[in-house]
Amino acid sequence: MKIRLVLIVVLLIAVVSSAGLLNNPENRFKLELDYEIGFTGVIFHTIQFGQTGTVLNYVKDGGQDVLFPYQRYTAGLSIGKHTVYFLYQPLTVQSKVQLKNDLIVDGVTFPAGSGILLNYGFPFYRISYTYDVLRKGNSYLALGLSLQLRNADIYFDSLDGTKFVDNKNVGPVPIIKVKGAYWLNEKVYLATDIDGFYASSSFINGADFDFEGSVLDASLRAGLLLTDYLETYFNVRFIGGTAKGTSENSDSPDGFTDNKLATINFSIGFQLK
């Protein structure tokens, strides 16, 4: 139902844009709308809550060795060489497994042989600004900054209903952005879009506890111009990151977290402009 609704909205916008109402050539403003759909494969994923907690390998022992649905929504507004983007990236993976070994999370033990629901929710919102440092025709290279808002919801729920541990976190993440496209001819192009950073929170936001983290969201796209207002493309994207440290504000007994994630995403997409 959700995918059907998105497709209906895309078709309605396409009708509007074909009528010349989405982007008037005489206007300074240019609007772009992107929608991607495909699948996610988890390359590597481990997590640990609590210094004495288990290092859980989600791929080997947590049911993340299969493919998961993938979607991505982006809107961009350009004024000359300046562009502002707004992104919403759903990223929630659920799996049910029978534990091979005891799993200790924040001091709570889920015994070997028991069934458990694992929810890893890490969707994020991102606003970005870029400036075209090079442009020739439709080809360009742009540099800028992004501010990402993470919205983590990670929990462990025993299937018999006796044990439950969750870890929730919301916070801003500053990121460096590089974006570019090279048109091979009037119809076909290659493009890249990279957001990434590595920093300690004491440097970024003055936190008084040890913490370090990284984010990398990098894609390579091959696109085709279908009409003056509609493009389609195939996209390969890496999304990954790390977070390690001890927070005094955590709900866990000692506040320690160590989270490492790497995913590869394959999608087809459509851009209205």
CSV table of C-alpha atoms in Angstrom, one decimal:
chain,number,residue,atom,x,y,z
A,1,MET,CA,0.0,0.0,0.0
A,2,LYS,CA,2.8,2.4,0.9
A,3,ILE,CA,4.7,1.7,-2.4
A,4,ARG,CA,1.4,2.1,-4.4
A,5,LEU,CA,0.8,5.5,-2.8
A,6,VAL,CA,4.3,6.7,-3.6
A,7,LEU,CA,3.9,5.6,-7.3
A,8,ILE,CA,0.6,7.5,-7.5
A,9,VAL,CA,2.2,10.6,-6.1
A,10,VAL,CA,5.1,10.3,-8.6
A,11,LEU,CA,2.7,9.9,-11.5
A,12,LEU,CA,0.7,13.0,-10.4
A,13,ILE,CA,3.8,15.1,-10.1
A,14,ALA,CA,4.9,13.8,-13.6
A,15,VAL,CA,1.6,15.1,-15.0
A,16,VAL,CA,2.2,18.5,-13.4
A,17,SER,CA,5.8,18.7,-14.5
A,18,SER,CA,4.9,17.8,-18.1
A,19,ALA,CA,2.5,20.8,-18.1
A,20,GLY,CA,5.5,23.0,-17.3
A,21,LEU,CA,4.3,23.9,-13.7
A,22,LEU,CA,7.1,22.2,-11.7
A,23,ASN,CA,10.0,24.2,-13.2
A,24,ASN,CA,9.4,27.2,-15.4
A,25,PRO,CA,12.5,28.0,-17.5
A,26,GLU,CA,12.1,31.6,-16.7
A,27,ASN,CA,12.3,31.1,-12.9
A,28,ARG,CA,15.5,31.3,-10.9
A,29,PHE,CA,14.4,28.3,-8.8
A,30,LYS,CA,14.7,24.7,-9.9
A,31,LEU,CA,13.1,21.8,-8.1
A,32,GLU,CA,14.2,18.2,-8.2
A,33,LEU,CA,12.4,15.2,-6.7
A,34,ASP,CA,14.0,11.8,-6.4
A,35,TYR,CA,12.6,8.4,-5.4
A,36,GLU,CA,14.6,5.2,-5.2
A,37,ILE,CA,13.5,1.6,-4.5
A,38,GLY,CA,15.5,-1.6,-4.3
A,39,PHE,CA,17.1,-3.9,-1.8
A,40,THR,CA,19.8,-3.8,1.0
A,41,GLY,CA,22.4,-6.3,1.8
A,42,VAL,CA,24.3,-6.2,5.1
A,43,ILE,CA,28.0,-6.7,4.5
A,44,PHE,CA,29.1,-6.4,8.1
A,45,HIS,CA,27.3,-5.6,11.4
A,46,THR,CA,28.3,-6.0,15.0
A,47,ILE,CA,27.0,-4.4,18.2
A,48,GLN,CA,27.7,-4.4,21.9
A,49,PHE,CA,25.8,-2.8,24.7
A,50,GLY,CA,27.7,-2.8,28.0
A,51,GLN,CA,31.4,-3.5,28.7
A,52,THR,CA,30.5,-7.1,29.7
A,53,GLY,CA,28.0,-7.5,27.0
A,54,THR,CA,28.1,-9.9,24.0
A,55,VAL,CA,29.5,-8.7,20.7
A,56,LEU,CA,26.6,-9.7,18.5
A,57,ASN,CA,27.4,-10.5,14.9
A,58,TYR,CA,24.1,-9.6,13.2
A,59,VAL,CA,25.1,-11.2,9.9
A,60,LYS,CA,26.4,-14.5,11.3
A,61,ASP,CA,24.0,-14.9,14.3
A,62,GLY,CA,21.3,-12.3,14.0
A,63,GLY,CA,19.5,-13.1,10.8
A,64,GLN,CA,20.8,-10.3,8.7
A,65,ASP,CA,22.3,-12.6,6.0
A,66,VAL,CA,19.3,-12.0,3.7
A,67,LEU,CA,18.2,-9.1,1.6
A,68,PHE,CA,15.9,-6.3,2.9
A,69,PRO,CA,13.7,-3.7,1.2
A,70,TYR,CA,15.3,-0.3,0.5
A,71,GLN,CA,13.7,3.1,-0.3
A,72,ARG,CA,15.0,6.7,-0.4
A,73,TYR,CA,13.4,10.1,-0.8
A,74,THR,CA,15.2,13.3,-1.8
A,75,ALA,CA,14.1,16.8,-2.7
A,76,GLY,CA,16.5,19.5,-4.0
A,77,LEU,CA,16.0,23.2,-4.6
A,78,SER,CA,18.6,25.1,-6.7
A,79,ILE,CA,19.2,28.8,-7.2
A,80,GLY,CA,22.1,29.3,-9.6
A,81,LYS,CA,25.1,27.5,-8.2
A,82,HIS,CA,23.5,27.0,-4.8
A,83,THR,CA,21.4,23.9,-3.9
A,84,VAL,CA,19.6,22.8,-0.8
A,85,TYR,CA,18.6,19.1,-0.4
A,86,PHE,CA,16.3,17.4,2.0
A,87,LEU,CA,16.6,13.6,2.4
A,88,TYR,CA,14.7,11.0,4.3
A,89,GLN,CA,16.3,7.5,4.5
A,90,PRO,CA,14.3,4.7,6.1
A,91,LEU,CA,16.7,2.1,7.5
A,92,THR,CA,15.1,-0.5,9.7
A,93,VAL,CA,16.0,-4.2,9.7
A,94,GLN,CA,14.0,-6.8,11.7
A,95,SER,CA,14.9,-10.5,12.1
A,96,LYS,CA,13.8,-13.4,14.3
A,97,VAL,CA,16.4,-16.0,15.3
A,98,GLN,CA,17.0,-18.8,17.7
A,99,LEU,CA,20.2,-17.9,19.7
A,100,LYS,CA,23.1,-20.3,19.3
A,101,ASN,CA,24.8,-18.8,22.4
A,102,ASP,CA,23.9,-16.7,25.4
A,103,LEU,CA,23.4,-13.1,24.4
A,104,ILE,CA,24.1,-10.4,27.1
A,105,VAL,CA,22.7,-6.9,26.5
A,106,ASP,CA,23.1,-4.2,29.1
A,107,GLY,CA,23.4,-6.9,31.8
A,108,VAL,CA,20.4,-8.9,30.7
A,109,THR,CA,21.0,-12.4,29.5
A,110,PHE,CA,19.0,-14.0,26.7
A,111,PRO,CA,19.8,-17.7,27.0
A,112,ALA,CA,21.1,-19.9,24.1
A,113,GLY,CA,18.3,-21.8,22.4
A,114,SER,CA,15.7,-19.1,23.0
A,115,GLY,CA,13.9,-17.2,20.3
A,116,ILE,CA,14.4,-13.5,19.9
A,117,LEU,CA,13.2,-10.6,17.8
A,118,LEU,CA,16.0,-8.2,16.8
A,119,ASN,CA,15.1,-4.7,15.7
A,120,TYR,CA,17.8,-2.4,14.3
A,121,GLY,CA,16.1,0.9,13.4
A,122,PHE,CA,18.4,3.6,12.3
A,123,PRO,CA,16.5,5.9,9.9
A,124,PHE,CA,17.8,9.4,9.4
A,125,TYR,CA,16.9,12.8,8.0
A,126,ARG,CA,19.5,15.0,6.3
A,127,ILE,CA,19.6,18.6,5.1
A,128,SER,CA,22.5,19.5,2.8
A,129,TYR,CA,23.9,22.6,1.1
A,130,THR,CA,26.2,22.5,-2.0
A,131,TYR,CA,27.9,25.0,-4.2
A,132,ASP,CA,28.9,24.3,-7.8
A,133,VAL,CA,32.7,24.7,-7.9
A,134,LEU,CA,32.8,23.5,-11.5
A,135,ARG,CA,30.1,23.4,-14.2
A,136,LYS,CA,30.1,22.8,-17.9
A,137,GLY,CA,26.7,22.3,-19.5
A,138,ASN,CA,24.9,19.7,-17.3
A,139,SER,CA,28.1,18.3,-15.9
A,140,TYR,CA,29.2,19.7,-12.5
A,141,LEU,CA,31.1,19.2,-9.3
A,142,ALA,CA,29.7,20.6,-6.1
A,143,LEU,CA,31.0,20.7,-2.5
A,144,GLY,CA,29.1,21.4,0.7
A,145,LEU,CA,27.9,20.4,4.1
A,146,SER,CA,25.2,18.2,5.5
A,147,LEU,CA,23.5,18.0,8.9
A,148,GLN,CA,22.0,14.6,9.6
A,149,LEU,CA,19.5,13.7,12.4
A,150,ARG,CA,19.8,10.1,13.5
A,151,ASN,CA,16.7,8.4,15.0
A,152,ALA,CA,18.0,5.2,16.4
A,153,ASP,CA,15.6,2.5,17.9
A,154,ILE,CA,17.4,-0.7,18.6
A,155,TYR,CA,15.8,-3.4,20.8
A,156,PHE,CA,16.0,-7.1,21.7
A,157,ASP,CA,12.7,-8.8,22.5
A,158,SER,CA,12.4,-12.5,23.6
A,159,LEU,CA,9.7,-14.3,21.8
A,160,ASP,CA,8.3,-15.7,25.0
A,161,GLY,CA,7.7,-12.1,26.3
A,162,THR,CA,9.9,-12.4,29.4
A,163,LYS,CA,12.8,-10.2,28.5
A,164,PHE,CA,13.1,-6.9,26.6
A,165,VAL,CA,16.0,-4.4,26.2
A,166,ASP,CA,15.9,-1.3,24.1
A,167,ASN,CA,18.3,1.5,23.3
A,168,LYS,CA,17.0,4.7,21.7
A,169,ASN,CA,19.0,7.8,20.6
A,170,VAL,CA,18.3,11.0,18.7
A,171,GLY,CA,21.0,13.4,17.7
A,172,PRO,CA,22.6,15.6,15.1
A,173,VAL,CA,25.6,14.6,12.9
A,174,PRO,CA,27.6,17.1,10.9
A,175,ILE,CA,28.9,15.8,7.5
A,176,ILE,CA,31.0,16.9,4.5
A,177,LYS,CA,29.3,16.5,1.1
A,178,VAL,CA,30.6,16.0,-2.4
A,179,LYS,CA,28.3,15.7,-5.4
A,180,GLY,CA,28.9,15.6,-9.1
A,181,ALA,CA,27.7,14.4,-12.5
A,182,TYR,CA,29.3,13.8,-15.9
A,183,TRP,CA,27.1,13.7,-19.0
A,184,LEU,CA,28.4,11.3,-21.7
A,185,ASN,CA,26.0,12.7,-24.2
A,186,GLU,CA,22.6,14.5,-24.2
A,187,LYS,CA,20.8,11.4,-22.8
A,188,VAL,CA,23.3,9.4,-20.6
A,189,TYR,CA,25.2,10.4,-17.5
A,190,LEU,CA,27.3,9.1,-14.6
A,191,ALA,CA,26.9,10.7,-11.1
A,192,THR,CA,28.2,10.4,-7.6
A,193,ASP,CA,27.0,11.6,-4.2
A,194,ILE,CA,29.2,11.2,-1.1
A,195,ASP,CA,28.4,12.2,2.5
A,196,GLY,CA,31.0,11.4,5.1
A,197,PHE,CA,32.7,12.3,8.4
A,198,TYR,CA,34.9,10.9,11.2
A,199,ALA,CA,35.1,12.7,14.5
A,200,SER,CA,34.9,12.5,18.3
A,201,SER,CA,31.9,14.0,20.0
A,202,SER,CA,34.1,16.0,22.4
A,203,PHE,CA,35.4,17.8,19.3
A,204,ILE,CA,32.0,18.2,17.6
A,205,ASN,CA,29.6,19.0,20.5
A,206,GLY,CA,31.8,19.4,23.6
A,207,ALA,CA,30.6,16.1,25.3
A,208,ASP,CA,32.4,15.2,28.5
A,209,PHE,CA,32.6,11.5,27.7
A,210,ASP,CA,34.8,9.5,25.4
A,211,PHE,CA,33.2,8.9,22.1
A,212,GLU,CA,34.1,8.5,18.4
A,213,GLY,CA,32.0,7.9,15.3
A,214,SER,CA,32.0,7.8,11.6
A,215,VAL,CA,29.4,7.9,8.7
A,216,LEU,CA,29.9,7.1,5.0
A,217,ASP,CA,27.0,7.4,2.5
A,218,ALA,CA,28.5,7.0,-1.0
A,219,SER,CA,26.8,6.2,-4.3
A,220,LEU,CA,27.6,5.7,-8.0
A,221,ARG,CA,24.7,6.3,-10.4
A,222,ALA,CA,24.2,5.6,-14.1
A,223,GLY,CA,21.3,7.6,-15.5
A,224,LEU,CA,19.2,8.1,-18.6
A,225,LEU,CA,17.2,11.2,-19.6
A,226,LEU,CA,13.7,10.0,-20.7
A,227,THR,CA,12.1,13.4,-21.2
A,228,ASP,CA,13.0,17.1,-20.5
A,229,TYR,CA,11.5,16.6,-17.0
A,230,LEU,CA,12.1,12.9,-16.1
A,231,GLU,CA,15.2,10.8,-15.6
A,232,THR,CA,15.6,7.2,-14.5
A,233,TYR,CA,18.8,5.7,-13.1
A,234,PHE,CA,20.4,2.6,-11.5
A,235,ASN,CA,22.2,3.3,-8.3
A,236,VAL,CA,24.7,1.4,-6.2
A,237,ARG,CA,25.1,2.9,-2.7
A,238,PHE,CA,27.3,2.1,0.4
A,239,ILE,CA,25.8,3.1,3.7
A,240,GLY,CA,27.9,2.5,6.8
A,241,GLY,CA,29.2,3.9,10.1
A,242,THR,CA,30.6,3.3,13.5
A,243,ALA,CA,29.9,4.5,17.0
A,244,LYS,CA,31.9,3.7,20.1
A,245,GLY,CA,32.0,5.2,23.5
A,246,THR,CA,30.6,5.5,27.0
A,247,SER,CA,27.8,8.0,27.7
A,248,GLU,CA,26.9,9.2,31.1
A,249,ASN,CA,23.3,9.9,29.9
A,250,SER,CA,22.7,6.3,28.6
A,251,ASP,CA,19.9,4.1,30.1
A,252,SER,CA,22.3,1.1,30.1
A,253,PRO,CA,24.2,0.2,33.3
A,254,ASP,CA,27.6,1.4,32.2
A,255,GLY,CA,26.6,3.5,29.1
A,256,PHE,CA,29.0,1.6,26.8
A,257,THR,CA,28.1,1.1,23.1
A,258,ASP,CA,30.1,-0.3,20.2
A,259,ASN,CA,28.3,-0.4,16.9
A,260,LYS,CA,29.7,-1.1,13.4
A,261,LEU,CA,27.6,-1.3,10.2
A,262,ALA,CA,28.3,-1.6,6.5
A,263,THR,CA,25.6,-2.1,3.9
A,264,ILE,CA,25.4,-2.2,0.1
A,265,ASN,CA,22.2,-1.0,-1.6
A,266,PHE,CA,21.0,-1.6,-5.2
A,267,SER,CA,18.1,0.5,-6.5
A,268,ILE,CA,16.4,2.0,-9.5
A,269,GLY,CA,15.3,5.6,-9.2
A,270,PHE,CA,13.3,8.4,-10.9
A,271,GLN,CA,14.0,12.1,-10.8
A,272,LEU,CA,11.5,14.7,-11.7
A,273,LYS,CA,12.8,18.2,-12.5
